[in-house]
mmCIF file of C-alpha atoms in Angstrom:
data_model
loop_
_atom_site.group_PDB
_atom_site.id
_atom_site.type_symbol
_atom_site.label_atom_id
_atom_site.label_comp_id
_atom_site.label_asym_id
_atom_site.label_seq_id
_atom_site.Cartn_x
_atom_site.Cartn_y
_atom_site.Cartn_z
ATOM 1 C CA MET A 217 4.413 34.180 9.151
ATOM 2 C CA TRP A 218 1.601 32.015 10.549
ATOM 3 C CA SER A 219 -1.040 34.561 11.564
ATOM 4 C CA ASP A 220 -3.312 33.895 8.572
ATOM 5 C CA LEU A 221 -3.514 30.176 9.405
ATOM 6 C CA ASP A 222 -5.902 28.657 11.929
ATOM 7 C CA CYS A 223 -3.383 27.120 14.319
ATOM 8 C CA ASP A 224 -1.588 27.624 17.600
ATOM 9 C CA VAL A 225 2.063 28.607 17.197
ATOM 10 C CA LYS A 226 5.018 28.477 19.573
ATOM 11 C CA GLU A 227 8.707 28.966 18.907
ATOM 12 C CA GLN A 228 11.477 26.900 20.503
ATOM 13 C CA TYR A 229 8.951 24.603 22.167
ATOM 14 C CA GLU A 230 10.521 21.480 23.656
ATOM 15 C CA LEU A 231 9.552 18.103 22.256
ATOM 16 C CA LYS A 232 9.684 16.594 25.730
ATOM 17 C CA HIS A 233 6.297 18.227 26.290
ATOM 18 C CA MET A 234 4.857 16.296 23.324
ATOM 19 C CA THR A 235 6.271 12.826 23.944
ATOM 20 C CA THR A 236 5.376 10.188 26.505
ATOM 21 C CA MET A 237 9.065 9.544 27.220
ATOM 22 C CA GLY A 238 9.432 13.164 28.285
ATOM 23 C CA VAL A 239 12.738 13.847 26.533
ATOM 24 C CA GLY A 240 13.674 16.021 23.588
ATOM 25 C CA GLY A 241 14.944 19.517 22.910
ATOM 26 C CA PRO A 242 13.248 22.481 21.224
ATOM 27 C CA CYS A 243 11.776 22.593 17.744
ATOM 28 C CA ALA A 244 11.969 25.742 15.637
ATOM 29 C CA TYR A 245 8.177 25.955 15.407
ATOM 30 C CA TYR A 246 5.363 24.158 17.177
ATOM 31 C CA LEU A 247 2.151 24.211 15.121
ATOM 32 C CA ALA A 248 -1.188 22.855 16.347
ATOM 33 C CA PRO A 249 -3.848 23.115 13.598
ATOM 34 C CA ARG A 250 -7.418 23.654 14.753
ATOM 35 C CA SER A 251 -9.026 21.859 11.791
ATOM 36 C CA LEU A 252 -8.214 19.411 9.005
ATOM 37 C CA ALA A 253 -8.758 22.203 6.478
ATOM 38 C CA THR A 254 -5.747 24.008 7.953
ATOM 39 C CA LEU A 255 -3.316 21.179 7.269
ATOM 40 C CA GLU A 256 -2.891 21.631 3.523
ATOM 41 C CA PRO A 257 -2.077 25.392 3.606
ATOM 42 C CA LEU A 258 0.004 24.871 6.763
ATOM 43 C CA TYR A 259 2.088 22.183 5.108
ATOM 44 C CA ALA A 260 2.463 24.366 2.014
ATOM 45 C CA ARG A 261 3.714 27.253 4.173
ATOM 46 C CA CYS A 262 6.327 25.001 5.765
ATOM 47 C CA ARG A 263 7.510 24.026 2.280
ATOM 48 C CA GLU A 264 7.673 27.676 1.189
ATOM 49 C CA LEU A 265 9.867 28.415 4.201
ATOM 50 C CA GLY A 266 12.077 25.385 3.571
ATOM 51 C CA LEU A 267 11.184 23.861 6.923
ATOM 52 C CA PRO A 268 11.339 20.105 7.439
ATOM 53 C CA VAL A 269 8.125 18.821 9.018
ATOM 54 C CA LEU A 270 7.566 16.287 11.782
ATOM 55 C CA ALA A 271 4.009 15.131 12.503
ATOM 56 C CA VAL A 272 3.291 14.172 16.125
ATOM 57 C CA GLY A 273 0.144 12.545 17.450
ATOM 58 C CA ASN A 274 0.484 11.426 21.057
ATOM 59 C CA GLY A 275 4.274 11.135 20.860
ATOM 60 C CA SER A 276 3.980 7.653 22.365
ATOM 61 C CA ASN A 277 6.511 6.011 20.050
ATOM 62 C CA LEU A 278 8.980 8.853 19.515
ATOM 63 C CA LEU A 279 12.425 9.369 20.975
ATOM 64 C CA ALA A 280 13.280 13.008 20.282
ATOM 65 C CA ASP A 281 16.910 14.137 20.286
ATOM 66 C CA ASP A 282 18.248 16.342 23.064
ATOM 67 C CA ALA A 283 19.323 18.883 20.435
ATOM 68 C CA GLY A 284 15.723 19.211 19.316
ATOM 69 C CA TYR A 285 14.341 19.469 15.817
ATOM 70 C CA ASP A 286 15.377 22.232 13.414
ATOM 71 C CA GLY A 287 12.025 22.419 11.692
ATOM 72 C CA ALA A 288 8.286 22.552 12.254
ATOM 73 C CA VAL A 289 6.441 20.074 14.448
ATOM 74 C CA ILE A 290 2.774 19.738 13.502
ATOM 75 C CA HIS A 291 0.926 18.458 16.559
ATOM 76 C CA LEU A 292 -2.040 16.514 15.199
ATOM 77 C CA GLY A 293 -2.926 15.064 18.586
ATOM 78 C CA ARG A 294 -3.809 18.434 20.088
ATOM 79 C CA ARG A 295 -7.172 19.001 18.386
ATOM 80 C CA LEU A 296 -7.701 16.763 15.340
ATOM 81 C CA LYS A 297 -9.658 14.050 17.141
ATOM 82 C CA GLY A 298 -12.939 13.892 15.246
ATOM 83 C CA MET A 299 -14.678 10.838 13.795
ATOM 84 C CA ARG A 300 -17.791 10.214 11.745
ATOM 85 C CA VAL A 301 -19.628 7.300 10.175
ATOM 86 C CA GLU A 302 -20.545 7.069 6.498
ATOM 87 C CA GLY A 303 -22.429 3.857 5.754
ATOM 88 C CA ASP A 304 -20.190 0.991 6.878
ATOM 89 C CA THR A 305 -17.083 3.186 6.989
ATOM 90 C CA LEU A 306 -15.652 4.938 10.021
ATOM 91 C CA ILE A 307 -13.612 8.036 9.167
ATOM 92 C CA ALA A 308 -11.245 9.166 11.915
ATOM 93 C CA GLU A 309 -8.970 12.207 12.062
ATOM 94 C CA ALA A 310 -5.259 11.523 12.497
ATOM 95 C CA GLY A 311 -5.051 12.884 16.045
ATOM 96 C CA LEU A 312 -7.823 10.683 17.456
ATOM 97 C CA PRO A 313 -6.509 8.434 20.274
ATOM 98 C CA MET A 314 -6.929 4.776 19.337
ATOM 99 C CA PRO A 315 -8.396 3.782 22.726
ATOM 100 C CA ARG A 316 -11.100 6.450 22.343
ATOM 101 C CA LEU A 317 -11.974 5.039 18.923
ATOM 102 C CA ALA A 318 -12.103 1.488 20.327
ATOM 103 C CA TRP A 319 -14.465 2.384 23.151
ATOM 104 C CA ALA A 320 -16.706 4.493 20.911
ATOM 105 C CA MET A 321 -17.166 1.521 18.585
ATOM 106 C CA ALA A 322 -17.608 -0.951 21.438
ATOM 107 C CA LYS A 323 -20.460 1.096 22.882
ATOM 108 C CA GLN A 324 -22.217 0.702 19.527
ATOM 109 C CA GLY A 325 -21.515 -3.029 19.351
ATOM 110 C CA ILE A 326 -19.206 -2.622 16.340
ATOM 111 C CA ALA A 327 -16.442 -5.230 16.290
ATOM 112 C CA GLY A 328 -12.908 -5.164 14.899
ATOM 113 C CA PHE A 329 -11.493 -2.267 16.903
ATOM 114 C CA GLU A 330 -11.162 -3.960 20.288
ATOM 115 C CA PHE A 331 -7.358 -4.281 20.034
ATOM 116 C CA MET A 332 -6.976 -0.505 19.807
ATOM 117 C CA ALA A 333 -7.983 -0.144 23.465
ATOM 118 C CA GLY A 334 -4.531 -1.444 24.385
ATOM 119 C CA ILE A 335 -2.585 1.017 22.218
ATOM 120 C CA PRO A 336 -1.619 4.455 23.604
ATOM 121 C CA GLY A 337 -1.124 6.129 20.207
ATOM 122 C CA THR A 338 -3.273 8.064 17.750
ATOM 123 C CA VAL A 339 -4.831 6.992 14.454
ATOM 124 C CA GLY A 340 -2.145 8.653 12.317
ATOM 125 C CA GLY A 341 0.712 7.040 14.204
ATOM 126 C CA GLY A 342 -1.174 3.750 14.308
ATOM 127 C CA VAL A 343 -1.364 3.709 10.527
ATOM 128 C CA VAL A 344 2.305 4.610 10.038
ATOM 129 C CA MET A 345 3.435 1.917 12.497
ATOM 130 C CA ASN A 346 0.634 -0.546 11.687
ATOM 131 C CA ALA A 347 0.103 -0.627 15.419
ATOM 132 C CA GLY A 348 -1.336 -3.759 16.954
ATOM 133 C CA CYS A 349 -2.200 -5.641 20.116
ATOM 134 C CA ILE A 350 -3.606 -9.085 21.101
ATOM 135 C CA GLY A 351 -2.689 -10.523 17.698
ATOM 136 C CA LYS A 352 -4.599 -7.888 15.712
ATOM 137 C CA ASP A 353 -3.306 -4.842 13.876
ATOM 138 C CA THR A 354 -4.428 -1.686 12.105
ATOM 139 C CA ALA A 355 -4.092 -3.284 8.671
ATOM 140 C CA GLY A 356 -6.924 -5.652 9.553
ATOM 141 C CA VAL A 357 -9.542 -2.878 9.639
ATOM 142 C CA LEU A 358 -7.984 -0.037 7.629
ATOM 143 C CA THR A 359 -9.406 0.567 4.137
ATOM 144 C CA ALA A 360 -7.840 3.870 3.031
ATOM 145 C CA ILE A 361 -6.114 7.055 4.157
ATOM 146 C CA THR A 362 -6.083 10.672 3.042
ATOM 147 C CA TYR A 363 -2.638 12.249 3.263
ATOM 148 C CA LEU A 364 -0.309 14.933 1.956
ATOM 149 C CA ASP A 365 2.797 13.601 0.219
ATOM 150 C CA GLU A 366 6.238 15.143 0.610
ATOM 151 C CA ALA A 367 5.448 17.637 -2.162
ATOM 152 C CA GLY A 368 2.307 18.747 -0.357
ATOM 153 C CA VAL A 369 -0.064 17.069 -2.824
ATOM 154 C CA LEU A 370 -3.276 15.632 -1.346
ATOM 155 C CA HIS A 371 -3.967 11.929 -1.996
ATOM 156 C CA ARG A 372 -6.411 9.230 -0.992
ATOM 157 C CA LYS A 373 -4.750 5.809 -1.051
ATOM 158 C CA PRO A 374 -6.209 2.354 -0.326
ATOM 159 C CA ALA A 375 -4.688 0.412 2.550
ATOM 160 C CA ALA A 376 -3.520 -2.340 0.177
ATOM 161 C CA LYS A 377 -1.011 0.119 -1.338
ATOM 162 C CA LEU A 378 0.540 1.257 1.953
ATOM 163 C CA GLY A 379 2.981 -1.631 2.325
ATOM 164 C CA LEU A 380 1.590 -2.530 5.734
ATOM 165 C CA GLY A 381 3.728 -5.125 7.510
ATOM 166 C CA PHE A 382 4.592 -6.039 11.070
ATOM 167 C CA ARG A 383 4.816 -2.661 12.841
ATOM 168 C CA SER A 384 5.722 -1.012 9.559
ATOM 169 C CA SER A 385 4.403 0.712 6.444
ATOM 170 C CA SER A 386 5.746 2.451 3.352
ATOM 171 C CA LEU A 387 5.005 5.769 5.092
ATOM 172 C CA GLN A 388 7.798 5.274 7.615
ATOM 173 C CA GLY A 389 10.826 7.417 6.922
ATOM 174 C CA THR A 390 8.843 9.781 4.691
ATOM 175 C CA ARG A 391 7.485 13.245 5.443
ATOM 176 C CA SER A 392 3.987 12.358 4.374
ATOM 177 C CA LEU A 393 1.289 13.808 6.601
ATOM 178 C CA ILE A 394 -1.842 11.766 7.321
ATOM 179 C CA LEU A 395 -5.066 13.756 7.640
ATOM 180 C CA GLN A 396 -7.549 10.966 8.244
ATOM 181 C CA ALA A 397 -8.067 7.221 7.969
ATOM 182 C CA GLU A 398 -11.006 5.095 6.861
ATOM 183 C CA PHE A 399 -11.908 1.857 8.616
ATOM 184 C CA ARG A 400 -14.227 -1.033 7.834
ATOM 185 C CA MET A 401 -17.037 -1.407 10.378
ATOM 186 C CA GLN A 402 -18.149 -4.919 11.296
ATOM 187 C CA ARG A 403 -21.689 -5.064 12.598
ATOM 188 C CA GLY A 404 -23.694 -7.952 13.979
ATOM 189 C CA ASP A 405 -21.916 -8.819 17.251
ATOM 190 C CA GLU A 406 -23.637 -8.430 20.591
ATOM 191 C CA GLN A 407 -22.700 -5.129 22.196
ATOM 192 C CA GLN A 408 -21.832 -6.801 25.502
ATOM 193 C CA ASP A 409 -19.422 -9.184 23.736
ATOM 194 C CA VAL A 410 -17.599 -6.351 21.966
ATOM 195 C CA MET A 411 -17.387 -4.408 25.237
ATOM 196 C CA ALA A 412 -15.921 -7.447 27.005
ATOM 197 C CA ARG A 413 -13.241 -7.942 24.344
ATOM 198 C CA THR A 414 -12.394 -4.239 24.387
ATOM 199 C CA ARG A 415 -12.060 -4.301 28.158
ATOM 200 C CA ALA A 416 -9.810 -7.368 27.936
ATOM 201 C CA ALA A 417 -7.511 -5.616 25.440
ATOM 202 C CA ALA A 418 -7.262 -2.568 27.687
ATOM 203 C CA ASP A 419 -6.548 -4.740 30.718
ATOM 204 C CA ILE A 420 -3.547 -6.374 29.035
ATOM 205 C CA ARG A 421 -1.528 -3.189 29.506
ATOM 206 C CA LYS A 422 -2.559 -2.981 33.142
ATOM 207 C CA ASP A 423 -1.553 -6.580 33.822
ATOM 208 C CA LYS A 424 1.717 -6.818 31.860
ATOM 209 C CA PHE A 425 3.253 -3.353 31.749
ATOM 210 C CA PRO A 426 4.290 -0.630 34.205
ATOM 211 C CA LEU A 427 1.676 2.098 34.648
ATOM 212 C CA HIS A 428 1.954 5.862 35.103
ATOM 213 C CA VAL A 429 5.563 6.061 33.934
ATOM 214 C CA ALA A 430 7.353 8.121 31.290
ATOM 215 C CA THR A 431 8.139 5.678 28.470
ATOM 216 C CA VAL A 432 7.656 4.941 24.766
ATOM 217 C CA GLY A 433 6.352 1.479 25.589
ATOM 218 C CA SER A 434 7.970 -1.362 23.661
ATOM 219 C CA THR A 435 11.525 -0.412 22.764
ATOM 220 C CA PHE A 436 12.121 -3.291 20.348
ATOM 221 C CA LYS A 437 9.710 -5.077 18.038
ATOM 222 C CA SER A 438 8.115 -8.273 19.323
ATOM 223 C CA PRO A 439 7.629 -10.653 16.347
ATOM 224 C CA PRO A 440 4.430 -12.731 16.583
ATOM 225 C CA ALA A 441 6.455 -15.944 16.480
ATOM 226 C CA GLY A 442 9.026 -14.658 18.971
ATOM 227 C CA PRO A 443 11.519 -14.562 20.493
ATOM 228 C CA HIS A 444 10.123 -11.686 22.537
ATOM 229 C CA PRO A 445 12.632 -8.935 23.402
ATOM 230 C CA GLY A 446 11.491 -8.595 27.012
ATOM 231 C CA ARG A 447 12.401 -12.193 27.736
ATOM 232 C CA LEU A 448 15.728 -11.886 25.921
ATOM 233 C CA ILE A 449 16.704 -8.718 27.781
ATOM 234 C CA GLU A 450 15.765 -10.301 31.091
ATOM 235 C CA GLU A 451 17.676 -13.478 30.198
ATOM 236 C CA VAL A 452 20.921 -11.547 29.710
ATOM 237 C CA GLY A 453 20.506 -9.913 33.120
ATOM 238 C CA LEU A 454 19.685 -6.349 32.129
ATOM 239 C CA LYS A 455 16.359 -5.897 33.916
ATOM 240 C CA GLY A 456 16.714 -2.808 36.084
ATOM 241 C CA HIS A 457 19.956 -1.709 34.378
ATOM 242 C CA ARG A 458 20.309 2.064 34.459
ATOM 243 C CA ILE A 459 22.192 4.717 32.523
ATOM 244 C CA GLY A 460 21.787 8.268 33.783
ATOM 245 C CA GLY A 461 18.096 8.891 34.348
ATOM 246 C CA ALA A 462 16.940 6.021 32.123
ATOM 247 C CA GLU A 463 16.249 2.530 33.443
ATOM 248 C CA ILE A 464 15.163 -0.782 31.930
ATOM 249 C CA SER A 465 11.841 -1.440 33.610
ATOM 250 C CA ARG A 466 11.798 -3.935 36.466
ATOM 251 C CA VAL A 467 8.235 -4.826 35.442
ATOM 252 C CA HIS A 468 8.778 -5.427 31.711
ATOM 253 C CA ALA A 469 12.326 -5.537 30.324
ATOM 254 C CA ASN A 470 11.371 -4.263 26.851
ATOM 255 C CA TRP A 471 10.367 -0.925 28.349
ATOM 256 C CA ILE A 472 12.759 1.898 29.169
ATOM 257 C CA ILE A 473 11.587 4.268 31.891
ATOM 258 C CA ASN A 474 12.478 7.928 32.314
ATOM 259 C CA LEU A 475 13.045 8.172 36.062
ATOM 260 C CA GLY A 476 12.671 11.935 35.862
ATOM 261 C CA SER A 477 16.040 13.183 34.676
ATOM 262 C CA ALA A 478 16.694 11.056 31.572
ATOM 263 C CA THR A 479 18.052 12.545 28.379
ATOM 264 C CA ALA A 480 17.579 11.130 24.901
ATOM 265 C CA GLN A 481 21.272 10.234 24.976
ATOM 266 C CA ASP A 482 20.724 8.158 28.129
ATOM 267 C CA VAL A 483 17.924 6.254 26.375
ATOM 268 C CA LYS A 484 19.953 5.722 23.195
ATOM 269 C CA ARG A 485 22.934 4.424 25.157
ATOM 270 C CA LEU A 486 20.682 2.047 27.071
ATOM 271 C CA MET A 487 19.143 0.799 23.816
ATOM 272 C CA HIS A 488 22.630 0.135 22.470
ATOM 273 C CA VAL A 489 23.540 -1.872 25.576
ATOM 274 C CA MET A 490 20.352 -3.931 25.233
ATOM 275 C CA GLN A 491 20.944 -4.660 21.542
ATOM 276 C CA GLU A 492 24.658 -5.357 21.866
ATOM 277 C CA THR A 493 24.323 -7.609 24.927
ATOM 278 C CA VAL A 494 21.510 -9.722 23.487
ATOM 279 C CA LEU A 495 23.388 -10.084 20.193
ATOM 280 C CA ARG A 496 26.665 -10.994 21.892
ATOM 281 C CA LYS A 497 25.219 -13.463 24.401
ATOM 282 C CA LEU A 498 22.303 -14.951 22.458
ATOM 283 C CA GLY A 499 23.132 -14.235 18.821
ATOM 284 C CA ILE A 500 19.790 -12.510 18.269
ATOM 285 C CA GLU A 501 19.493 -9.060 16.704
ATOM 286 C CA MET A 502 16.622 -6.953 18.018
ATOM 287 C CA GLU A 503 14.981 -4.330 15.813
ATOM 288 C CA PRO A 504 13.914 -1.020 17.382
ATOM 289 C CA GLU A 505 10.205 -0.250 17.436
ATOM 290 C CA VAL A 506 10.680 3.270 18.771
ATOM 291 C CA LEU A 507 11.137 5.970 16.118
ATOM 292 C CA ILE A 508 14.186 8.150 16.710
ATOM 293 C CA VAL A 509 13.845 11.793 15.656
#
């Protein structure tokens, strides 16, 4: 079925092994392409077989269901991590970790990517979520993407037509598959200044958030103008609240931690308690940032 395609294949592979939260049941097929050239025929094969497709980079913003996924998971973050420079454009493959991109640019004194050092996701996921940190986001440097639409047709689309908003894009909720992204390179800054800003962005996570834990990071979106969910959740007394193996972090209340035995259902129930309590006590509705599969 897959032997003629250049990819690793596993059947009934659990999504908990692909997500930073460490929860999620088995998918029908796990597919890890070894090159960008494999993606188009691989996606076409999934369509021929009638398989729904889920693209996963680092799995840092996904909450996968305990029942798993009855389709094919294409793991872009396994090998598709290349990048190259063409003139003033940086072209990065979808599976490239954003911190790696940030540091690579900083070492060359190229500005604009510093904020990515504080984001645990990959380029593909960063585009879909318009990921951001320290007041900057992906939309600020993105110029175009190459992707396969839901019919398997290859496109190159400028960033201006992606509907990029606060932690959102028109790609969310679709089965489009990003191959690579193009970014504008800003030259002229002193290399030591870019390195310092990149280091500061990376240090934000160390200073504000729990480290070395199983989590998806921010559970609910934090609007630039506030109010920030972490403060709201703490205000209603839920910091440290636990359901099953899932706990609201005692370090940052907008993070849910898998203590080691959490199920996706535990996390979902805890999210519901957070939303319902904040709405009931403070009249504020929080919008999930985590993507539920």
